[in-house]
Short mmCIF file of C-alpha atoms and ligand atoms in Angstrom, two decimals:
data_model
loop_
_atom_site.label_atom_id
_atom_site.label_comp_id
_atom_site.label_asym_id
_atom_site.label_seq_id
_atom_site.Cartn_x
_atom_site.Cartn_y
_atom_site.Cartn_z
CA MET A 496 -27.21 22.30 37.01
CA LEU A 497 -25.19 20.11 34.68
CA ASP A 498 -27.33 17.46 33.02
CA LYS A 499 -25.00 14.72 33.80
CA ALA A 500 -27.40 12.01 32.50
CA ARG A 501 -27.49 13.61 29.12
CA LEU A 502 -23.76 13.83 28.95
CA ASP A 503 -23.46 10.14 29.88
CA ARG A 504 -25.96 9.10 27.22
CA MET A 505 -23.89 11.00 24.68
CA ILE A 506 -20.63 9.24 25.75
CA THR A 507 -22.25 5.88 25.70
CA ARG A 508 -23.50 6.45 22.19
CA MET A 509 -20.04 7.56 21.17
CA ARG A 510 -18.59 4.42 22.54
CA ASP A 511 -21.11 2.13 20.87
CA ASN A 512 -20.79 3.82 17.50
CA THR A 513 -17.01 3.65 17.68
CA GLU A 514 -17.17 -0.13 17.92
CA ASN A 515 -18.39 -1.08 14.43
CA PHE A 516 -16.69 1.46 12.35
CA LEU A 517 -15.37 -0.03 9.10
CA GLY A 518 -16.59 2.35 6.36
CA TYR A 519 -14.85 5.67 7.19
CA PRO A 520 -11.13 6.41 7.00
CA VAL A 521 -10.74 7.32 10.63
CA SER A 522 -8.21 5.71 13.09
CA LYS A 523 -9.58 5.28 16.55
CA ASP A 524 -6.75 3.47 18.17
CA PHE A 525 -5.08 6.51 19.82
CA ASP A 526 -4.41 7.16 23.46
CA TYR A 527 -3.54 10.74 24.20
CA ALA A 528 -4.08 10.41 28.01
CA GLU A 529 -0.57 11.88 28.58
CA LEU A 530 -1.80 15.07 26.87
CA ALA A 531 -4.85 15.48 28.99
CA GLU A 532 -3.20 18.39 30.96
CA LEU A 533 -3.27 20.44 27.77
CA LEU A 534 -7.01 20.71 28.00
CA ASN A 535 -6.36 23.11 30.89
CA TYR A 536 -4.94 25.66 28.61
CA PRO A 537 -6.31 27.92 25.81
CA LEU A 538 -3.80 26.84 23.31
CA ASN A 539 -3.86 29.05 20.10
CA ASN A 540 -1.38 28.78 17.32
CA LEU A 541 -2.25 32.23 16.10
CA GLY A 542 -0.78 33.00 12.65
CA ASP A 543 2.17 31.46 10.89
CA PRO A 544 3.84 28.51 12.93
CA PHE A 545 7.23 29.62 12.00
CA VAL A 546 6.77 33.13 13.29
CA ASP A 547 5.96 33.12 17.06
CA SER A 548 3.29 35.81 17.76
CA THR A 549 2.98 37.74 21.00
CA TYR A 550 0.34 35.14 22.10
CA GLY A 551 2.48 32.76 24.22
CA VAL A 552 0.00 29.92 24.86
CA HIS A 553 0.84 27.87 21.74
CA SER A 554 2.26 24.56 20.50
CA ASN A 555 4.16 26.16 17.57
CA GLU A 556 7.35 24.18 18.24
CA MET A 557 5.36 20.94 17.92
CA GLU A 558 3.66 22.15 14.87
CA ARG A 559 6.99 22.86 13.30
CA ASP A 560 8.11 19.36 14.13
CA VAL A 561 4.96 17.94 12.61
CA VAL A 562 5.30 19.84 9.32
CA THR A 563 8.90 19.16 9.06
CA PHE A 564 8.24 15.47 9.52
CA PHE A 565 5.75 15.49 6.56
CA ALA A 566 7.85 17.78 4.42
CA ASP A 567 10.57 15.21 4.73
CA LEU A 568 8.08 12.20 4.21
CA PHE A 569 6.88 13.85 1.04
CA ARG A 570 10.39 14.73 -0.09
CA ALA A 571 10.12 18.67 -0.22
CA LYS A 572 13.35 20.33 -1.04
CA LYS A 573 15.14 21.61 1.92
CA ASP A 574 14.41 25.32 2.75
CA SER A 575 12.00 25.62 -0.10
CA TRP A 576 8.85 24.44 1.52
CA TRP A 577 6.43 25.83 4.20
CA GLY A 578 3.45 24.17 5.89
CA TYR A 579 0.95 24.24 8.73
CA VAL A 580 -1.45 22.11 10.58
CA THR A 581 -5.01 22.76 9.34
CA ASN A 582 -8.41 21.89 10.48
CA GLY A 583 -8.50 19.01 8.01
CA GLY A 584 -8.01 17.97 4.48
CA SER A 585 -10.66 20.35 3.19
CA GLU A 586 -8.84 23.41 4.53
CA GLY A 587 -5.63 22.08 3.03
CA ASN A 588 -7.31 21.81 -0.29
CA LEU A 589 -8.79 25.29 -0.01
CA TYR A 590 -5.45 26.73 1.05
CA SER A 591 -3.54 25.05 -1.74
CA LEU A 592 -6.03 26.12 -4.40
CA TYR A 593 -5.85 29.66 -3.00
CA LEU A 594 -2.12 29.65 -3.55
CA ALA A 595 -2.54 28.28 -7.02
CA ARG A 596 -5.08 30.96 -7.84
CA GLU A 597 -2.78 33.77 -6.54
CA LYS A 598 -0.11 32.42 -8.81
CA TYR A 599 -2.27 31.91 -11.79
CA PRO A 600 -5.47 34.11 -11.47
CA LYS A 601 -6.52 33.11 -14.96
CA GLY A 602 -5.73 29.44 -14.44
CA ILE A 603 -8.26 26.58 -15.02
CA VAL A 604 -8.62 23.88 -12.44
CA TYR A 605 -8.72 20.29 -13.77
CA TYR A 606 -10.02 17.54 -11.46
CA SER A 607 -11.38 14.07 -11.94
CA ASP A 608 -15.05 13.39 -11.18
CA SER A 609 -14.00 11.07 -8.42
CA THR A 610 -12.44 13.97 -6.51
CA HIS A 611 -13.60 14.72 -2.91
CA TYR A 612 -16.61 17.15 -2.74
CA SER A 613 -14.53 19.67 -0.83
CA VAL A 614 -12.49 20.51 -4.03
CA ARG A 615 -15.62 21.47 -5.98
CA LYS A 616 -16.78 23.62 -3.14
CA ASN A 617 -13.32 25.25 -2.77
CA ILE A 618 -13.31 26.11 -6.42
CA HIS A 619 -16.72 27.71 -5.97
CA VAL A 620 -15.49 29.71 -2.95
CA LEU A 621 -12.32 30.89 -4.88
CA ASP A 622 -14.33 31.52 -8.04
CA VAL A 623 -11.83 29.89 -10.42
CA GLU A 624 -12.70 28.37 -13.70
CA SER A 625 -12.67 24.63 -13.61
CA ILE A 626 -13.29 21.59 -15.75
CA ALA A 627 -14.19 18.10 -14.36
CA ILE A 628 -12.33 15.22 -16.12
CA LYS A 629 -13.65 11.71 -16.56
CA SER A 630 -12.30 8.99 -14.31
CA GLN A 631 -11.40 5.44 -15.14
CA HIS A 632 -13.23 2.52 -13.73
CA ASN A 633 -10.88 2.23 -10.71
CA GLY A 634 -11.40 5.87 -9.91
CA GLU A 635 -8.04 7.15 -11.38
CA ILE A 636 -8.15 10.23 -13.75
CA ASP A 637 -8.65 9.48 -17.35
CA TYR A 638 -5.44 10.68 -18.98
CA ASP A 639 -6.83 10.72 -22.43
CA ASP A 640 -9.69 12.93 -21.45
CA LEU A 641 -7.24 15.24 -19.36
CA HIS A 642 -4.89 15.45 -22.48
CA GLN A 643 -7.80 16.30 -24.85
CA THR A 644 -9.41 18.79 -22.47
CA ILE A 645 -6.21 20.74 -21.64
CA SER A 646 -5.34 20.78 -25.33
CA THR A 647 -8.42 22.82 -26.18
CA HIS A 648 -7.53 25.35 -23.54
CA ARG A 649 -3.77 25.65 -24.17
CA ASN A 650 -3.59 29.39 -23.56
CA SER A 651 -4.71 29.18 -19.94
CA PRO A 652 -2.42 28.22 -17.09
CA VAL A 653 -3.28 24.64 -15.84
CA ILE A 654 -4.09 23.95 -12.14
CA ILE A 655 -4.28 20.15 -11.52
CA VAL A 656 -5.88 18.58 -8.48
CA ALA A 657 -4.45 15.04 -8.44
CA ASN A 658 -5.93 12.48 -6.04
CA VAL A 659 -3.67 10.38 -3.87
CA GLY A 660 -6.47 8.09 -2.74
CA THR A 661 -9.96 8.90 -4.00
CA THR A 662 -12.73 8.84 -1.40
CA MET A 663 -14.39 5.74 -2.72
CA SER A 664 -11.59 3.40 -4.09
CA GLU A 665 -8.39 5.04 -2.95
CA ALA A 666 -7.24 5.46 -6.63
CA VAL A 667 -3.98 7.42 -7.15
CA ASP A 668 -3.53 9.79 -10.05
CA ASP A 669 -0.06 9.38 -11.55
CA LEU A 670 1.98 12.62 -11.56
CA LYS A 671 4.37 11.12 -14.19
CA GLN A 672 1.64 10.71 -16.68
CA ILE A 673 0.04 14.06 -15.89
CA LYS A 674 3.43 15.92 -16.34
CA ALA A 675 3.93 14.02 -19.57
CA ILE A 676 0.72 15.45 -20.80
CA LEU A 677 1.79 18.92 -19.78
CA LYS A 678 5.10 18.52 -21.47
CA ASP A 679 3.49 17.14 -24.68
CA LEU A 680 1.20 20.14 -24.88
CA ALA A 681 4.06 22.47 -24.09
CA ILE A 682 2.18 24.03 -21.10
CA GLN A 683 4.58 26.41 -19.42
CA HIS A 684 2.47 27.65 -16.49
CA TYR A 685 1.11 24.94 -14.19
CA TYR A 686 0.47 24.31 -10.54
CA ILE A 687 -0.10 20.66 -9.23
CA HIS A 688 -1.92 20.03 -5.96
CA CYS A 689 -2.16 16.54 -4.48
CA ASP A 690 -5.15 15.78 -2.30
CA ALA A 691 -3.54 12.98 -0.22
CA ALA A 692 -6.08 13.16 2.57
CA LEU A 693 -5.99 9.52 3.56
CA SER A 694 -3.44 7.86 1.32
CA GLY A 695 -0.39 10.15 1.30
CA ILE A 696 1.19 8.39 4.24
CA ILE A 697 0.29 5.10 2.90
CA ASN A 698 1.72 5.70 -0.57
CA ALA A 699 4.95 7.24 0.92
CA PHE A 700 5.74 3.78 2.11
CA ALA A 701 4.69 1.86 -1.10
CA LYS A 702 7.45 0.10 -3.04
CA PRO A 703 7.77 1.23 -5.80
CA LYS A 704 6.47 4.51 -4.59
CA PRO A 705 3.85 6.00 -6.85
CA CYS A 706 4.66 9.51 -8.25
CA PHE A 707 2.86 12.04 -6.21
CA ASP A 708 5.19 13.92 -3.77
CA MET A 709 7.04 17.20 -3.89
CA SER A 710 10.17 15.58 -5.49
CA ASP A 711 7.81 14.16 -8.16
CA GLY A 712 6.60 17.70 -8.96
CA ALA A 713 3.73 18.49 -6.68
CA ASP A 714 3.49 22.18 -5.65
CA SER A 715 1.45 21.33 -2.58
CA ILE A 716 0.32 18.23 -0.67
CA THR A 717 -2.57 18.03 1.83
CA ILE A 718 -3.37 15.25 4.30
CA SER A 719 -5.89 14.76 7.01
CA GLY A 720 -4.50 14.18 10.48
CA HIS A 721 -7.54 12.41 12.04
CA LYS A 722 -7.55 9.81 9.28
CA PHE A 723 -4.36 7.63 9.16
CA ILE A 724 -2.67 9.17 12.27
CA GLY A 725 -5.81 9.58 14.36
CA SER A 726 -6.87 12.45 16.55
CA PRO A 727 -9.88 13.27 18.80
CA ILE A 728 -10.21 16.63 16.91
CA PRO A 729 -10.27 16.75 13.02
CA CYS A 730 -7.03 18.19 11.69
CA GLY A 731 -4.68 18.00 8.69
CA VAL A 732 -1.31 19.02 7.44
CA THR A 733 -0.56 20.99 4.30
CA ILE A 734 2.88 21.28 2.72
CA VAL A 735 3.41 23.94 -0.01
CA ASN A 736 6.19 25.56 -1.95
CA LYS A 737 7.56 28.40 0.19
CA ALA A 738 7.66 30.87 -2.77
CA ASN A 739 3.92 30.47 -3.24
CA ARG A 740 3.22 31.12 0.37
CA ASP A 741 5.47 34.12 0.41
CA ARG A 742 3.25 35.65 -2.32
CA ILE A 743 0.29 35.79 0.08
CA ALA A 744 2.04 36.63 3.36
CA LEU A 745 1.03 39.83 5.14
CA ALA A 746 2.50 41.03 8.33
CA ILE A 747 0.03 41.61 11.06
CA SER A 748 1.22 44.19 13.76
CA TYR A 749 -1.52 43.26 16.11
CA THR A 750 -0.36 39.67 16.53
CA GLY A 751 3.29 40.04 15.70
CA SER A 752 2.98 37.02 13.32
CA LEU A 753 2.33 36.57 9.60
CA ASP A 754 -0.99 36.12 8.20
CA THR A 755 -0.23 33.15 6.00
CA THR A 756 -3.10 30.71 6.98
CA ILE A 757 -6.73 30.55 6.28
CA THR A 758 -7.93 31.08 9.81
CA GLY A 759 -6.18 33.56 12.29
CA SER A 760 -6.79 31.72 15.50
CA ARG A 761 -5.78 28.12 14.99
CA ASN A 762 -6.19 24.92 17.04
CA GLY A 763 -3.03 24.47 19.26
CA HIS A 764 -4.18 21.03 20.46
CA SER A 765 -4.22 19.08 17.32
CA PRO A 766 -0.52 19.71 16.45
CA ALA A 767 0.20 18.28 19.99
CA PHE A 768 -1.73 15.12 19.10
CA LEU A 769 -0.01 14.72 15.71
CA TRP A 770 3.37 15.32 17.30
CA TYR A 771 2.75 12.77 20.05
CA THR A 772 2.00 10.03 17.59
CA ILE A 773 4.82 10.92 15.17
CA ASN A 774 7.33 11.32 18.02
CA LYS A 775 6.28 7.97 19.53
CA MET A 776 6.15 5.84 16.41
CA GLY A 777 8.79 7.63 14.20
CA LYS A 778 8.94 6.78 10.57
CA GLU A 779 9.56 3.09 11.37
CA GLY A 780 6.45 2.88 13.39
CA LEU A 781 4.41 4.46 10.84
CA GLN A 782 5.59 2.15 8.24
CA LYS A 783 4.60 -0.83 10.39
CA ARG A 784 1.26 0.73 10.82
CA VAL A 785 0.84 0.99 7.06
CA GLU A 786 1.99 -2.59 6.53
CA GLY A 787 -0.48 -3.82 9.11
CA CYS A 788 -3.36 -2.10 7.11
CA TRP A 789 -2.12 -3.76 3.84
CA ASP A 790 -2.21 -7.11 5.60
CA THR A 791 -5.74 -6.54 6.73
CA ALA A 792 -6.78 -5.38 3.27
CA SER A 793 -5.49 -8.43 1.65
CA TYR A 794 -7.03 -10.70 4.17
CA ALA A 795 -10.37 -8.96 3.50
CA MET A 796 -9.91 -9.55 -0.32
CA ASP A 797 -9.05 -13.16 0.14
CA GLU A 798 -11.91 -13.88 2.50
CA MET A 799 -14.48 -12.01 0.56
CA GLN A 800 -13.44 -13.80 -2.62
CA LYS A 801 -13.61 -17.12 -0.74
CA HIS A 802 -17.23 -16.18 0.17
CA GLY A 803 -18.09 -15.30 -3.44
CA ILE A 804 -18.32 -11.64 -2.78
CA GLN A 805 -17.27 -9.59 -5.78
CA CYS A 806 -14.56 -7.34 -4.57
CA TRP A 807 -11.54 -5.38 -5.80
CA LYS A 808 -8.97 -2.99 -4.69
CA ASN A 809 -6.39 -0.65 -6.11
CA LYS A 810 -2.74 -1.18 -5.80
CA ASN A 811 -1.33 -0.21 -2.36
CA ALA A 812 -4.91 0.71 -1.19
CA ILE A 813 -6.29 -0.36 2.15
CA THR A 814 -9.78 0.25 0.79
CA VAL A 815 -11.69 -2.93 -0.42
CA VAL A 816 -14.55 -2.12 -2.71
CA PHE A 817 -17.66 -4.36 -3.06
CA PRO A 818 -21.25 -4.14 -4.14
CA PRO A 819 -23.77 -1.97 -2.31
CA GLN A 820 -25.36 -3.73 0.70
CA PRO A 821 -28.80 -3.55 2.28
CA GLU A 822 -29.43 -0.91 4.89
CA GLU A 823 -29.10 -3.17 8.00
CA ILE A 824 -25.51 -3.81 7.07
CA THR A 825 -24.50 -0.28 5.96
CA GLN A 826 -26.08 1.04 9.18
CA LYS A 827 -24.50 -1.58 11.50
CA TRP A 828 -20.94 -1.19 10.04
CA GLN A 829 -21.29 2.48 8.97
CA LEU A 830 -20.47 1.79 5.30
CA ALA A 831 -20.44 4.79 2.96
CA THR A 832 -22.11 3.82 -0.34
CA GLU A 833 -22.06 5.46 -3.87
CA GLU A 834 -24.22 4.24 -6.67
CA SER A 835 -22.40 1.06 -7.61
CA MET A 836 -20.07 0.45 -4.79
CA THR A 837 -19.42 0.37 -1.01
CA HIS A 838 -16.27 -0.11 0.72
CA VAL A 839 -14.48 -1.20 3.86
CA ILE A 840 -11.44 0.87 4.73
CA CYS A 841 -8.87 -1.37 6.65
CA MET A 842 -7.64 1.40 9.00
CA PRO A 843 -5.14 0.40 11.70
CA ASN A 844 -7.83 -0.44 14.20
CA VAL A 845 -9.78 -2.72 11.95
CA THR A 846 -9.37 -6.37 13.00
CA LYS A 847 -9.63 -9.56 11.00
CA GLU A 848 -12.32 -10.61 13.35
CA GLN A 849 -14.30 -7.55 12.33
CA ILE A 850 -13.80 -8.42 8.69
CA ASP A 851 -14.95 -11.97 9.31
CA ALA A 852 -18.10 -10.68 11.20
CA LEU A 853 -18.85 -8.34 8.24
CA ILE A 854 -18.60 -11.09 5.68
CA LEU A 855 -20.84 -13.29 7.73
CA ASP A 856 -23.47 -10.57 7.78
CA ILE A 857 -23.18 -10.15 4.10
CA ALA A 858 -23.39 -13.90 3.54
CA ASP A 859 -26.49 -14.07 5.83
CA HIS A 860 -28.42 -11.52 3.73
CA GLY A 861 -27.82 -13.55 0.72
CA ASN A 862 -26.25 -10.61 -1.01
CA LYS A 863 -23.26 -12.43 -2.29
CA TYR A 864 -23.65 -12.20 -5.99
CA PHE A 865 -24.12 -8.77 -7.35
CA PRO A 866 -23.68 -7.93 -10.92
CA VAL A 867 -20.79 -5.49 -11.30
CA ASP A 868 -21.97 -2.67 -13.64
C1 PLP B 1888 -11.37 13.11 3.77
C2 PLP B 1888 -10.86 13.53 2.59
C3 PLP B 1888 -10.93 14.99 2.27
C4 PLP B 1888 -11.36 15.99 3.34
O1 PLP B 1888 -10.70 15.92 4.45
P1 PLP B 1888 -11.28 16.47 5.82
O2 PLP B 1888 -10.19 16.22 6.77
O3 PLP B 1888 -12.47 15.59 6.10
O4 PLP B 1888 -11.62 17.90 5.61
C5 PLP B 1888 -10.44 15.50 1.07
N1 PLP B 1888 -10.09 14.59 0.08
C6 PLP B 1888 -10.14 13.25 0.29
C7 PLP B 1888 -9.65 12.34 -0.85
C8 PLP B 1888 -10.63 12.74 1.53
O5 PLP B 1888 -10.55 11.42 1.63
#
């Protein structure tokens, strides 16, 4: 017999925990009720989204719409890109680094020490050589250290992982400066991947737009779908140069599709969620969504400063960084903390009332004045 009480308890906990959710970059303002019918089908986007397999219960058309939307948003050159909906940003990073390694098996991966933990793990899985680069105070890669480090390994192809929004402070590594370094050192063979899990969409609408997209020289870009867009199932989108995907493509006669993705069976529901939001909002709606977050973030900055809380944020970021807080507060608001900082991420569902309530909690605990560094 189904343990209904147990299920109910779980659902109640889910509801409560979704309430005060300020520290993780996850949107929870979605309503996919219209897609409920899809739960009745074993959707599986087996293989390559652009090559329909003999398995007919799939959402490949929607997946193609989704990747086309992001290829356009990230200014990929017509007919020269490829992409798919992944299980999340981590898989997108793995896939992109896989393509980079297949292109340059003797390459060295350079990434800043503010990079997401999935990158280090993926480097380990792929068994490629790598060097961590210092990051600046704001989380952005230290260009001098990058220049110096690459210069001592000039014979090896360069694989760059650039952050378009670091996990803690949403810092963006500037492709213009990175490419200038490669040019200065006369590096001929390089691959640039942008980990844009949270902030790719945000920065695509920034004016002036930071240099990070395919037209700016990225060979691949990865975003998470459950972060800025919002999805009940973790997912992501990865856009790559088609030539690099062609290098690894294998025809599989069993499925009738091409084996161009990390997993064989793939989630067919998440492309439908992403498609639904993109189709409903369009580019304009997405832009408004970004602007709303910027507005909340500047509100949070202003209010924290008014209350004497030492806070800062990067340009175009929706993440406001402030000193670590006592456990009651980090537990209540689910704030992620790293040594010297914690942060609130002003996702679309975060309200000014929630920001006010958080600030009151901080003030109540008398933790207003923290030494920075
Ligand atoms: C969230 C995040 C990831 C990982 O994405 P998942 O979707 O959680 O797998 C990678 N890089 C950055 C910068 C992130 O913020």
